[in-house]
XYZ file of C-alpha atoms in Angstrom:
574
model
C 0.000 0.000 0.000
C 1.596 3.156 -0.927
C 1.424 6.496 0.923
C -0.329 9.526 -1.265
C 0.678 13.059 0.438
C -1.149 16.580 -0.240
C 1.307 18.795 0.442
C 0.188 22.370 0.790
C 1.782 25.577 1.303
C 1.459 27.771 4.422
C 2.220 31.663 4.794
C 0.974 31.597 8.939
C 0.278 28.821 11.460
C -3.456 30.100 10.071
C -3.048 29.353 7.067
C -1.534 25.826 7.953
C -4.465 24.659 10.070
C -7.026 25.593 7.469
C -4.567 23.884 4.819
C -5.310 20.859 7.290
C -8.747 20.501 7.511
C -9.714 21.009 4.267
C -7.575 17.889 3.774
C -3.753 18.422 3.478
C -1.362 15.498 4.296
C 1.313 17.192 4.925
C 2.304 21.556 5.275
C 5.329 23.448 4.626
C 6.218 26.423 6.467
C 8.961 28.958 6.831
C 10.447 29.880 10.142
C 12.222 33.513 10.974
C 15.381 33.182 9.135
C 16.724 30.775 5.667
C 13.698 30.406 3.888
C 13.263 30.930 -0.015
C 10.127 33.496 0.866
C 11.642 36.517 2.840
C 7.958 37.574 3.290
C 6.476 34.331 4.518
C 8.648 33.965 7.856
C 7.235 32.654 10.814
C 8.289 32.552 14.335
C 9.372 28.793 16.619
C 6.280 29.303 18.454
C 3.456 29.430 15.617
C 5.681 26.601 13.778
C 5.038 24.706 17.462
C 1.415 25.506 17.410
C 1.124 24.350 14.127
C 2.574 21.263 14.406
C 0.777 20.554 17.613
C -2.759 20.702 15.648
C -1.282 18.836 12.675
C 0.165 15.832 14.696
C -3.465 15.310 16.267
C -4.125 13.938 12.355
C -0.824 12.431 11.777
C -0.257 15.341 9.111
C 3.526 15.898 8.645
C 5.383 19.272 8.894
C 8.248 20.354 6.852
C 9.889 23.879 7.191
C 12.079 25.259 4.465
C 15.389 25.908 5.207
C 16.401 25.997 1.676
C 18.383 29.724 1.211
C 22.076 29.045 0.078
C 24.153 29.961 3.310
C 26.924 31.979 3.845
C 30.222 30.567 6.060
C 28.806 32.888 9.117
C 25.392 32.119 9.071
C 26.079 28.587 9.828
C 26.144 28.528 13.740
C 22.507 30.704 13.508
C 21.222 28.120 10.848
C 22.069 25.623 13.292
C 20.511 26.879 16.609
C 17.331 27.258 13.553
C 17.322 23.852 13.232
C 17.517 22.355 16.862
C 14.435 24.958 17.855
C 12.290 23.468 14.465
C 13.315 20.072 16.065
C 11.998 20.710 19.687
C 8.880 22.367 18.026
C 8.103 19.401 16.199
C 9.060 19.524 13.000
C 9.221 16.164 10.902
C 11.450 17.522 8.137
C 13.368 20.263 6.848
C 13.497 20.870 3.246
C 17.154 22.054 2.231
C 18.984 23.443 -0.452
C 22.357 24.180 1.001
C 23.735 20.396 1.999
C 25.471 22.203 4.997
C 22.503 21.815 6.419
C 22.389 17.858 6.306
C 24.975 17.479 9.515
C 22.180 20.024 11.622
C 20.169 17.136 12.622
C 20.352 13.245 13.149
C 16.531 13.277 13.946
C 15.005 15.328 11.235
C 14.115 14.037 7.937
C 15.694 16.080 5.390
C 14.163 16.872 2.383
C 15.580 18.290 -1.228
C 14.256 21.174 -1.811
C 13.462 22.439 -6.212
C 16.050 24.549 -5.715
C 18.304 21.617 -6.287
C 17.508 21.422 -9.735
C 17.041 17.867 -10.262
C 15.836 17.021 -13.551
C 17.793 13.651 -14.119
C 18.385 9.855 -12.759
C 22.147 10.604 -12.125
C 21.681 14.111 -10.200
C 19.036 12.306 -8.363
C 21.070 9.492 -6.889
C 23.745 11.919 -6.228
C 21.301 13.988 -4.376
C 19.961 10.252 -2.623
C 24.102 9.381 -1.754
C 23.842 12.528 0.464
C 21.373 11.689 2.733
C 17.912 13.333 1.306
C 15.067 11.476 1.994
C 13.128 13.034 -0.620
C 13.906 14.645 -3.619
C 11.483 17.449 -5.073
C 11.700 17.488 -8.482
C 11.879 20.373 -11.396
C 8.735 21.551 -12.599
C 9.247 21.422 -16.289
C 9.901 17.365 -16.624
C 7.382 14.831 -18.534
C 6.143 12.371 -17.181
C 8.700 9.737 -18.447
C 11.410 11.847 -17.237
C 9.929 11.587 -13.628
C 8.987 7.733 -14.280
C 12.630 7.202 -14.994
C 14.118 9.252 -11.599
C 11.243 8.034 -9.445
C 12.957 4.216 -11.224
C 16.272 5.070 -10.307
C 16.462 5.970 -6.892
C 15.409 4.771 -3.633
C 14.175 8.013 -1.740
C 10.553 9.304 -1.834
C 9.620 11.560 -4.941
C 7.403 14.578 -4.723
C 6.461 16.859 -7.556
C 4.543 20.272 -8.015
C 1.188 20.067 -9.372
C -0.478 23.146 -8.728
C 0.536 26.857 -8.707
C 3.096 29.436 -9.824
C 5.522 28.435 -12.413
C 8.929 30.115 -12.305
C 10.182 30.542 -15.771
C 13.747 28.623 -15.770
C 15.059 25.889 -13.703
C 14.588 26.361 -10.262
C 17.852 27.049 -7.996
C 19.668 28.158 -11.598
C 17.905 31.508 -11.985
C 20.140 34.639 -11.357
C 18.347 37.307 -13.429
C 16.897 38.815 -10.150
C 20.317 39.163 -8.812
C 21.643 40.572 -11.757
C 18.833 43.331 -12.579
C 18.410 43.911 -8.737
C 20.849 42.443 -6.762
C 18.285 40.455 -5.028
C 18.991 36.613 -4.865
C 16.384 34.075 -5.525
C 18.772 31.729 -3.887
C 18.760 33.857 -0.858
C 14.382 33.977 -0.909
C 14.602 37.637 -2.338
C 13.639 37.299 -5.682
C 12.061 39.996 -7.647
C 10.128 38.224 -9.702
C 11.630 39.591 -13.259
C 9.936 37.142 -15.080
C 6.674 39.129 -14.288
C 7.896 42.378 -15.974
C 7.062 43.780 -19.590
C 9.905 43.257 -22.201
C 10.309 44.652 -25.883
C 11.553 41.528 -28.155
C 13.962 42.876 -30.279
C 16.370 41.202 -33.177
C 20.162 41.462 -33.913
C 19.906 44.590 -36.081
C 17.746 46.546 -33.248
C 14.448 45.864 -35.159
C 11.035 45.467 -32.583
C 9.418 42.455 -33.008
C 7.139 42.466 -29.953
C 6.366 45.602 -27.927
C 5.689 45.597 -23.957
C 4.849 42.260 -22.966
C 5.442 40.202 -20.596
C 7.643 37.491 -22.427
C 8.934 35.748 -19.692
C 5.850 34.933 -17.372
C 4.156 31.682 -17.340
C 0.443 30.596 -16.959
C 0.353 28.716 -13.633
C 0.036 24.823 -13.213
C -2.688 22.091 -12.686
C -2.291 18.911 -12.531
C -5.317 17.791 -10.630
C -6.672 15.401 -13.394
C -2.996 13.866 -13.476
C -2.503 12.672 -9.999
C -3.339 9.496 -10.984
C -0.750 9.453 -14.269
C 2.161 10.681 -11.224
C 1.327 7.818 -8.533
C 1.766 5.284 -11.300
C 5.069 6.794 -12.174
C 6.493 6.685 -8.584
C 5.321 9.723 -6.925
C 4.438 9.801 -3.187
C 3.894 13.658 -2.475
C 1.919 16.328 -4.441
C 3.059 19.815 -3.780
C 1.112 22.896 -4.158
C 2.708 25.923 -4.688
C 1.620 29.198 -2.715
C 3.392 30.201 0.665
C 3.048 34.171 -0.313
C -0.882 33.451 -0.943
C -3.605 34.381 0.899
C -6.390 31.574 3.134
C -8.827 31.950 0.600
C -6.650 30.549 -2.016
C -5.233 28.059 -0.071
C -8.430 26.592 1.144
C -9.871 26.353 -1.999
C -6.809 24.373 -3.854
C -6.225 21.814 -1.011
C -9.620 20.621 -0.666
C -10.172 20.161 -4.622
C -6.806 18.402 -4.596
C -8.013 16.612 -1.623
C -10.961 15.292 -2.915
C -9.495 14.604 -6.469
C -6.747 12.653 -4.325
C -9.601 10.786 -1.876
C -11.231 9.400 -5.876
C -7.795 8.124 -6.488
C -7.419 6.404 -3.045
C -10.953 4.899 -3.386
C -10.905 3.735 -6.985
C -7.450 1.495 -6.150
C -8.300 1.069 -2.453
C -5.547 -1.862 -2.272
C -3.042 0.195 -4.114
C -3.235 3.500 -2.418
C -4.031 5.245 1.080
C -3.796 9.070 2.517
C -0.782 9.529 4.311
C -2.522 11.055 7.084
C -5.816 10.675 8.646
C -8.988 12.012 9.311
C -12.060 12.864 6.953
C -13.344 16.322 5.839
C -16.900 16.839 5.928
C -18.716 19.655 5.324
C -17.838 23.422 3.709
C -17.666 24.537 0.485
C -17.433 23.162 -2.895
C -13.711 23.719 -4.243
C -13.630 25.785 -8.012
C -9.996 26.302 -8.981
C -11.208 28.788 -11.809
C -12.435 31.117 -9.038
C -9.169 31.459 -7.613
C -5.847 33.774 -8.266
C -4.872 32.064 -11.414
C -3.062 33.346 -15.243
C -4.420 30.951 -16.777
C -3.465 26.859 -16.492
C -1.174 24.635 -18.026
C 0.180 20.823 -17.616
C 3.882 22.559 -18.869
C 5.789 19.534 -20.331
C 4.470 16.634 -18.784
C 3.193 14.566 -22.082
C 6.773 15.571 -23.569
C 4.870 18.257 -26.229
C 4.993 22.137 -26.173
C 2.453 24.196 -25.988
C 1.245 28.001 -25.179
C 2.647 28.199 -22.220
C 3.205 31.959 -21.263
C 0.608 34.820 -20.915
C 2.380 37.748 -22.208
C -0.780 40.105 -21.562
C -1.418 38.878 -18.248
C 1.156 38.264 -15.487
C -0.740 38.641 -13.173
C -4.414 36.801 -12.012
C -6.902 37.741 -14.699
C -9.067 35.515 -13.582
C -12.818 33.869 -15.269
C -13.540 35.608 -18.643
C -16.891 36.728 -18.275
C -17.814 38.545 -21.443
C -16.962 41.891 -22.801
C -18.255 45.724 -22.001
C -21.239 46.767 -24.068
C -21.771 50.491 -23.286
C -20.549 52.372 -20.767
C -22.720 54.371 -18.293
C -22.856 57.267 -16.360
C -22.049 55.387 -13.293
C -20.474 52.036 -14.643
C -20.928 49.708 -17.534
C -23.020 47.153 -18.882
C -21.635 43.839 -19.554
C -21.966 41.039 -22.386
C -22.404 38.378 -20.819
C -20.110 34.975 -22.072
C -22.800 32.637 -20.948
C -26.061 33.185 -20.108
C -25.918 31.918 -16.611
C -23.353 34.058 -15.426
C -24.619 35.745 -12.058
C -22.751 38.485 -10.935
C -22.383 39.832 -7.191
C -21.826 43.660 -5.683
C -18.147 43.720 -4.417
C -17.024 41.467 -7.499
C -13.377 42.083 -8.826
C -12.987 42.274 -12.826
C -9.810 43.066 -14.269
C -8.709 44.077 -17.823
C -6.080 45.164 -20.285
C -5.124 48.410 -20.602
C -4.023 49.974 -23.890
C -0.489 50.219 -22.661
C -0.413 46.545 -22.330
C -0.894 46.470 -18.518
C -3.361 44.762 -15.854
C -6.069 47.231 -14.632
C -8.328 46.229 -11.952
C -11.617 47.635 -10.345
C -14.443 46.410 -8.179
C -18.249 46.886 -8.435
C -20.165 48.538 -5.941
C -23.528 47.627 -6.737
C -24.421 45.112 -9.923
C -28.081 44.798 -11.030
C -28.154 41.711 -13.439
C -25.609 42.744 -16.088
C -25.487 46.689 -14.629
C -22.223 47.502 -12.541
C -22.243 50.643 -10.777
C -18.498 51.146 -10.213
C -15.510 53.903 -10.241
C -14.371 53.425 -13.983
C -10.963 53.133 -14.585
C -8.857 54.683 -17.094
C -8.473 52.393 -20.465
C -12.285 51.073 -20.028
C -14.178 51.099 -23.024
C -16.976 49.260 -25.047
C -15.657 46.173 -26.721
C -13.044 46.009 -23.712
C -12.878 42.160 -21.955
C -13.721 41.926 -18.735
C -12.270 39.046 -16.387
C -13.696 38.628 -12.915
C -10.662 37.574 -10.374
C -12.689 38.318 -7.297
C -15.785 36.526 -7.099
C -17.253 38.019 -3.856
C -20.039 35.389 -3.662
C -17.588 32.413 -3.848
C -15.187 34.129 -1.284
C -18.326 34.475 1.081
C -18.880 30.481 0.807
C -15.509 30.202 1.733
C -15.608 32.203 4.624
C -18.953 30.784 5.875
C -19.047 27.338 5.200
C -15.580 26.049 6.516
C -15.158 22.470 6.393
C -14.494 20.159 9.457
C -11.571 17.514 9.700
C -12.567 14.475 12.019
C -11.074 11.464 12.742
C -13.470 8.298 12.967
C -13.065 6.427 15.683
C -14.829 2.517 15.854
C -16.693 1.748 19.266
C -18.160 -1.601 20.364
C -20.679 -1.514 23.698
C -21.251 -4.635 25.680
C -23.796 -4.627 28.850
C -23.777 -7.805 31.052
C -24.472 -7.724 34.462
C -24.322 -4.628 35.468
C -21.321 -4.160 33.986
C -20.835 -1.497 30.958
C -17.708 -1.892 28.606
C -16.782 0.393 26.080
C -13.715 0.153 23.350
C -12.956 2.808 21.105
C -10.446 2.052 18.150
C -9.090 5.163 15.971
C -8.455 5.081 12.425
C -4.159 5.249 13.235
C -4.954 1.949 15.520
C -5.155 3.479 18.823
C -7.597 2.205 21.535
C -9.520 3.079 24.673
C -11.109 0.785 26.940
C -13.742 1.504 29.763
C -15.287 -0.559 32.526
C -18.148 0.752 34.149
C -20.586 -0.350 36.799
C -24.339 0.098 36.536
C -26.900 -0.505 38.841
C -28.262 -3.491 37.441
C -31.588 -3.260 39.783
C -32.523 -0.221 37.693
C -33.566 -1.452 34.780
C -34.825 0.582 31.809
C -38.739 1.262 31.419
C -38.330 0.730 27.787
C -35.256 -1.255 26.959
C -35.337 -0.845 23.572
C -35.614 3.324 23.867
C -33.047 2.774 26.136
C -29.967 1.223 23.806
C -31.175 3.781 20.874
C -30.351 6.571 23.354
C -27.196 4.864 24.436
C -25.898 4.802 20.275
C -27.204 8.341 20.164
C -25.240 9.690 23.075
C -22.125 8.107 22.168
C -21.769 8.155 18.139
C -21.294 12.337 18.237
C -18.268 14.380 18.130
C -15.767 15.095 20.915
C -12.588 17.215 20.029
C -11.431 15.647 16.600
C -13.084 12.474 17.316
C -16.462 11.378 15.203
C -17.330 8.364 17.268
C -19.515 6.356 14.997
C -22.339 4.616 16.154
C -21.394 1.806 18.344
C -21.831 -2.147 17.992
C -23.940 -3.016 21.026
C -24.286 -6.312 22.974
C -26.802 -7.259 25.663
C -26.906 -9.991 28.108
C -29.420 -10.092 31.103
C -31.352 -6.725 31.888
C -30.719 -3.520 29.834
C -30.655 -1.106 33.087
C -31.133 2.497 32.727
C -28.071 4.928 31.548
C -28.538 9.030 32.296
C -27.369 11.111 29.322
C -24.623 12.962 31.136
C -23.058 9.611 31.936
C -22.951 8.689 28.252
C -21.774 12.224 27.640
C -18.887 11.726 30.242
C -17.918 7.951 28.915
C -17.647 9.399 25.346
C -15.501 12.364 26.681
C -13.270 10.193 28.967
C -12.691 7.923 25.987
C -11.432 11.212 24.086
C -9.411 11.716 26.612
C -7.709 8.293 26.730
C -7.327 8.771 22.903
C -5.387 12.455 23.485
C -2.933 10.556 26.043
C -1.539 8.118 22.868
C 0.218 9.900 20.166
C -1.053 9.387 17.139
C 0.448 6.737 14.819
C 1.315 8.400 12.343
C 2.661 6.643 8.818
C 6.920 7.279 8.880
C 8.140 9.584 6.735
C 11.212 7.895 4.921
C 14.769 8.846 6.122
C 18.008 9.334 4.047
C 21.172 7.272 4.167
C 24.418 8.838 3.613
C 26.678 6.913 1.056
C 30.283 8.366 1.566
C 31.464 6.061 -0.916
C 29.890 8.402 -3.834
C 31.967 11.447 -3.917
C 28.693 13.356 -5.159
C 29.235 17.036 -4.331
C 26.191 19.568 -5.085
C 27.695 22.495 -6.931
C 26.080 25.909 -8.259
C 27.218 27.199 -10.623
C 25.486 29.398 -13.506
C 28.469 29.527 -16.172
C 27.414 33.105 -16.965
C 23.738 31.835 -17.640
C 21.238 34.408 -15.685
C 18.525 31.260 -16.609
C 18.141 28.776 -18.458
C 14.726 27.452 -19.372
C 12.329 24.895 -21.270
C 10.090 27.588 -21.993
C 11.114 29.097 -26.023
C 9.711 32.964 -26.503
C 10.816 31.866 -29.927
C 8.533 28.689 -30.016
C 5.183 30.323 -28.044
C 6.015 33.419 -30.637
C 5.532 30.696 -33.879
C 9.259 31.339 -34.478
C 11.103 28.244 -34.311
C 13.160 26.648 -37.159
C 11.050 23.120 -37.064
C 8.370 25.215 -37.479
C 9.449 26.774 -41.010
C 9.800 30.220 -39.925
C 13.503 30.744 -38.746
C 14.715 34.487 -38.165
C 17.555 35.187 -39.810
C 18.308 38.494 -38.179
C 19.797 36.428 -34.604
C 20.357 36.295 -31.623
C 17.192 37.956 -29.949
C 16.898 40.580 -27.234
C 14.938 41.336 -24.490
C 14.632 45.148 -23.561
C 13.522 46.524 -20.610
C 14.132 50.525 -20.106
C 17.701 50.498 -20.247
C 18.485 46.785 -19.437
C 19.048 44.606 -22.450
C 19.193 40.770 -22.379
C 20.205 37.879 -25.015
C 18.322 35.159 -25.749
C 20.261 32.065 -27.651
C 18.193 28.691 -28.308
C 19.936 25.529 -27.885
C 18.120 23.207 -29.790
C 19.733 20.127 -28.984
C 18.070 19.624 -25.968
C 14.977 22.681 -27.255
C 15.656 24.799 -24.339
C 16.435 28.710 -24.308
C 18.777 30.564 -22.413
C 19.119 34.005 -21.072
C 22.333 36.269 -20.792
C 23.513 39.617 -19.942
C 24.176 41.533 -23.508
């Protein structure tokens, strides 16, 4: 039976326990200091908090540690890492291998920004120590079939979120335009910017766009395709992103992963326990989004970039047909459509760029709003803030519960109850009843004693109980019930939960593998071709002849060359 993990991100301990009960397996977190998010730190004690709510489900915690570190950060890194361990922490995920020697407890973890995109750099990566290996975002699926083959460790993958442009841990644009690392979590997100595409001789090919930023992943009706191929964890991208958005991805990931787990119930199982009930129904299109793409998993290129839209557009909703004194009337794209006041809609300006606006009031297809500047008729309008959907979320919050099994036997005057949880765990109780007070109406009697006990106490859903009755059924008050059930809870709470092991690296000094960065005047190198999602590429016919290309942007000019032996483009300082 293999393990399947959810892995979601968290920005707060907050965010984390809503991550968990709409279903995650597992959350990563930042603490304070070393992770690749400068604006998603957290401090010991939340990480503690957090993993004391998680561990009541068995869910796993991983904090990032994954900066590059410098020769004097070392002893502070290390004091990091012994207060993640006595907080709880079940893993670390690392980029800098100094790390490795921190702890002999934690599980350590290889973070994306090792850039592992083959079998040999994975069982390098393995010979270290690593546990796991996250993978690159930009393989197909035979590319991770053939690591996930060749090494040992556990395999997890992205499926869902941003996409960074080029390789991960091999991207120094940021540093070069700003002098703000990726590798140190400072990135300035450069691929986000607008660009003029120019050729060798100076001549414009493409004005102000945003060449270099990707539509975001989703892989949610591939989960399947990646478990076959070896994968245990599925990662979702978003520790700078709001509750909302993380509430709404985990639990349709959850659920898409709880149809996987029940249509091969011998192959597969949730790594952690506990069952959601309840809340709202997930809709990925109703979240921040630029679009979606499945990148290079069936080997083939597609249109992978959005160029007029770095940033969330999201639902197309239909275009503006008049403007009004006080707003606009819209178009409608489908008939059904059902707009609400407070929605967000968002649109591109004539300059190229992302404008957005909300409605105060909207009367069918009428939206009294503030027009912006650049809003015409004919304009298209996307909504990215549905204010209905983001009041379901709010209100109908979903409920994680762990089932637990109970079996009632009454036999003179004695009452027995065992509890068993879902992890294995069990509770026994022995009380005495007066046996000489019997029950007017037995049968009344042993529905009120299921009815009392199958309810929900702390995480616990006990379900109801198997019953069996020899001699007199005597007569049980409601508040004893009500105290059993809570005393069994509390019998549960004193036994950790078992929770499924999380496999552990083994250190092969034997290999000589060293992990080395080094960018070989590269600022990024990437699978993504501005020259292929522009209809430009040699294989198909229409070659430029006036090469290399150029990126522009103000005074900052960058070269693009194509190697086409393994169809990937890279990006240089001119």
């Amino acid at each position: 039976m293999t393990p399947l993990e959810l892995l979601a991100p968290a920005r707060t301990a907050e965010i984390g326990i809503a991550a968990i009960d709409c279903g995650a397996d597992a959350v990563y977190i930042a603490g304070p200091a070393f992770g690749a998010r400068q604006a998603a730190g957290n401090s010991v004690e939340d990480i503690a908090r957090l993993c004391s709510y998680a561990h009541r489900f068995g869910v796993r915690i991983f904090a990032t540690v994954n900066t590059l570190l410098e020769e004097e950060e070392l002893p502070r890194a290390r004091e990091l890492v012994k207060a993640l361990e006595e907080a709880g922490v079940d893993a670390l995920i690392v980029q800098d291998p100094a790390v490795l020697a921190m702890s002999d407890k934690l599980v350590m973890h290889a973070s994306t920004q090792c850039a592992i995109r083959t079998p040999d750099k994975a069982r390098g990566l393995e010979s270290l120590g690593f546990g796991r290996l996250v993978l690159e975002r930009e393989l197909s699926l035979e590319q991770i079939r053939a690591i996930c083959k060749a090494v040992h460790t556990e395999v997890e993958v992205f499926v869902h979120g941003a996409l960074c442009v080029c390789y991960s841990g091999a991207c120094y644009l940021s540093e070069y335009l700003t002098g703000r690392s990726a590798n140190r979590g400072a990135c300035a997100q450069p691929c986000r910017s607008l660009y003029d595409l120019e050729d060798a001789s100076g001549k414009q090919l493409v004005r102000n766009k945003a060449l270099l930023s990707l539509k975001d992943f989703r892989l949610i009706h591939r989960l399947e395709d990646l478990a076959e191929a070896g994968v245990c964890s599925f990662k979702i991208e978003g520790r700078l992103k709001n509750e909302s958005y993380v509430r709404n991805v985990v639990k349709a990931y959850s659920e898409a992963l709880d149809a996987l787990t029940a249509r091969h119930p011998d192959r597969y199982t949730r790594a952690s326990f506990g069952h959601v009930r309840g809340g709202f129904t997930p809709d990925l299109d109703k979240t921040f989004n630029r679009g979606y793409t499945e990148l290079f998993l069936d080997g083939k290129r597609g249109k992978w970039a959005t160029p007029e839209a770095p940033k969330s557009m999201g639902e197309y909703v239909g275009t503006v047909s008049r403007l009004t004194p006080d707003g606009l009337v819209l178009q409608a794209a489908s008939p059904g459509l059902q707009l609400s006041n407070g929605d967000g809609f968002a649109f591109v300006n004539p300059s190229g760029g992302i404008t957005g606006f909300r409605a105060d009031v909207c009367e069918g297809y009428l939206v009294r709003c503030k027009k912006p500047e650049g809003l015409k008729a004919g304009t298209k309008l996307y909504r990215n803030i549905s204010s209905a959907f983001e009041k379901q979320l709010e209100a109908a919050r979903p409920v994680r519960e762990m089932d637990v099994k109970l079996w009632a036997g009454l036999e003179d005057g004695i009452l027995s109850l065992r509890a068993q949880t879902e992890d294995g765990r069990e509770a026994l109780l022995v009380q005495s009843v007066k046996a000489s007070d019997g029950a007017r109406d037995p049968e009344r009697m042993l529905q009120t004693l299921s009815e009392q006990l199958a309810k929900r106490t702390g995480q616990y859903r006990f379900l109801k109980p198997e019953v069996s009755v020899q001699g007199a059924v005597p007569f049980l008050a409601v508040s004893a019930l009500n105290g059993l059930r809570r005393s069994l809870a509390q019998e549960l709470d004193r036994q950790p939960v078992r929770a499924l092991p999380l496999q552990r690296g083994v250190r092969d000094p034997r290999s000589g593998f060293e992990l080395r960065y080094e960018s070989h005047g590269e600022l990024m190198r990437s699978k993504y071709c501005i020259r292929h999602e522009l209809g430009l590429c040699p294989r198909q016919g229409k070659a430029l002849k006036a090469e290399p290309l150029f990126l522009r942007n103000g005074k900052e000019r960058l070269r693009l060359d194509f190697d086409c032996c393994v169809c990937e483009m890279t990006l240089t300082g001119s």
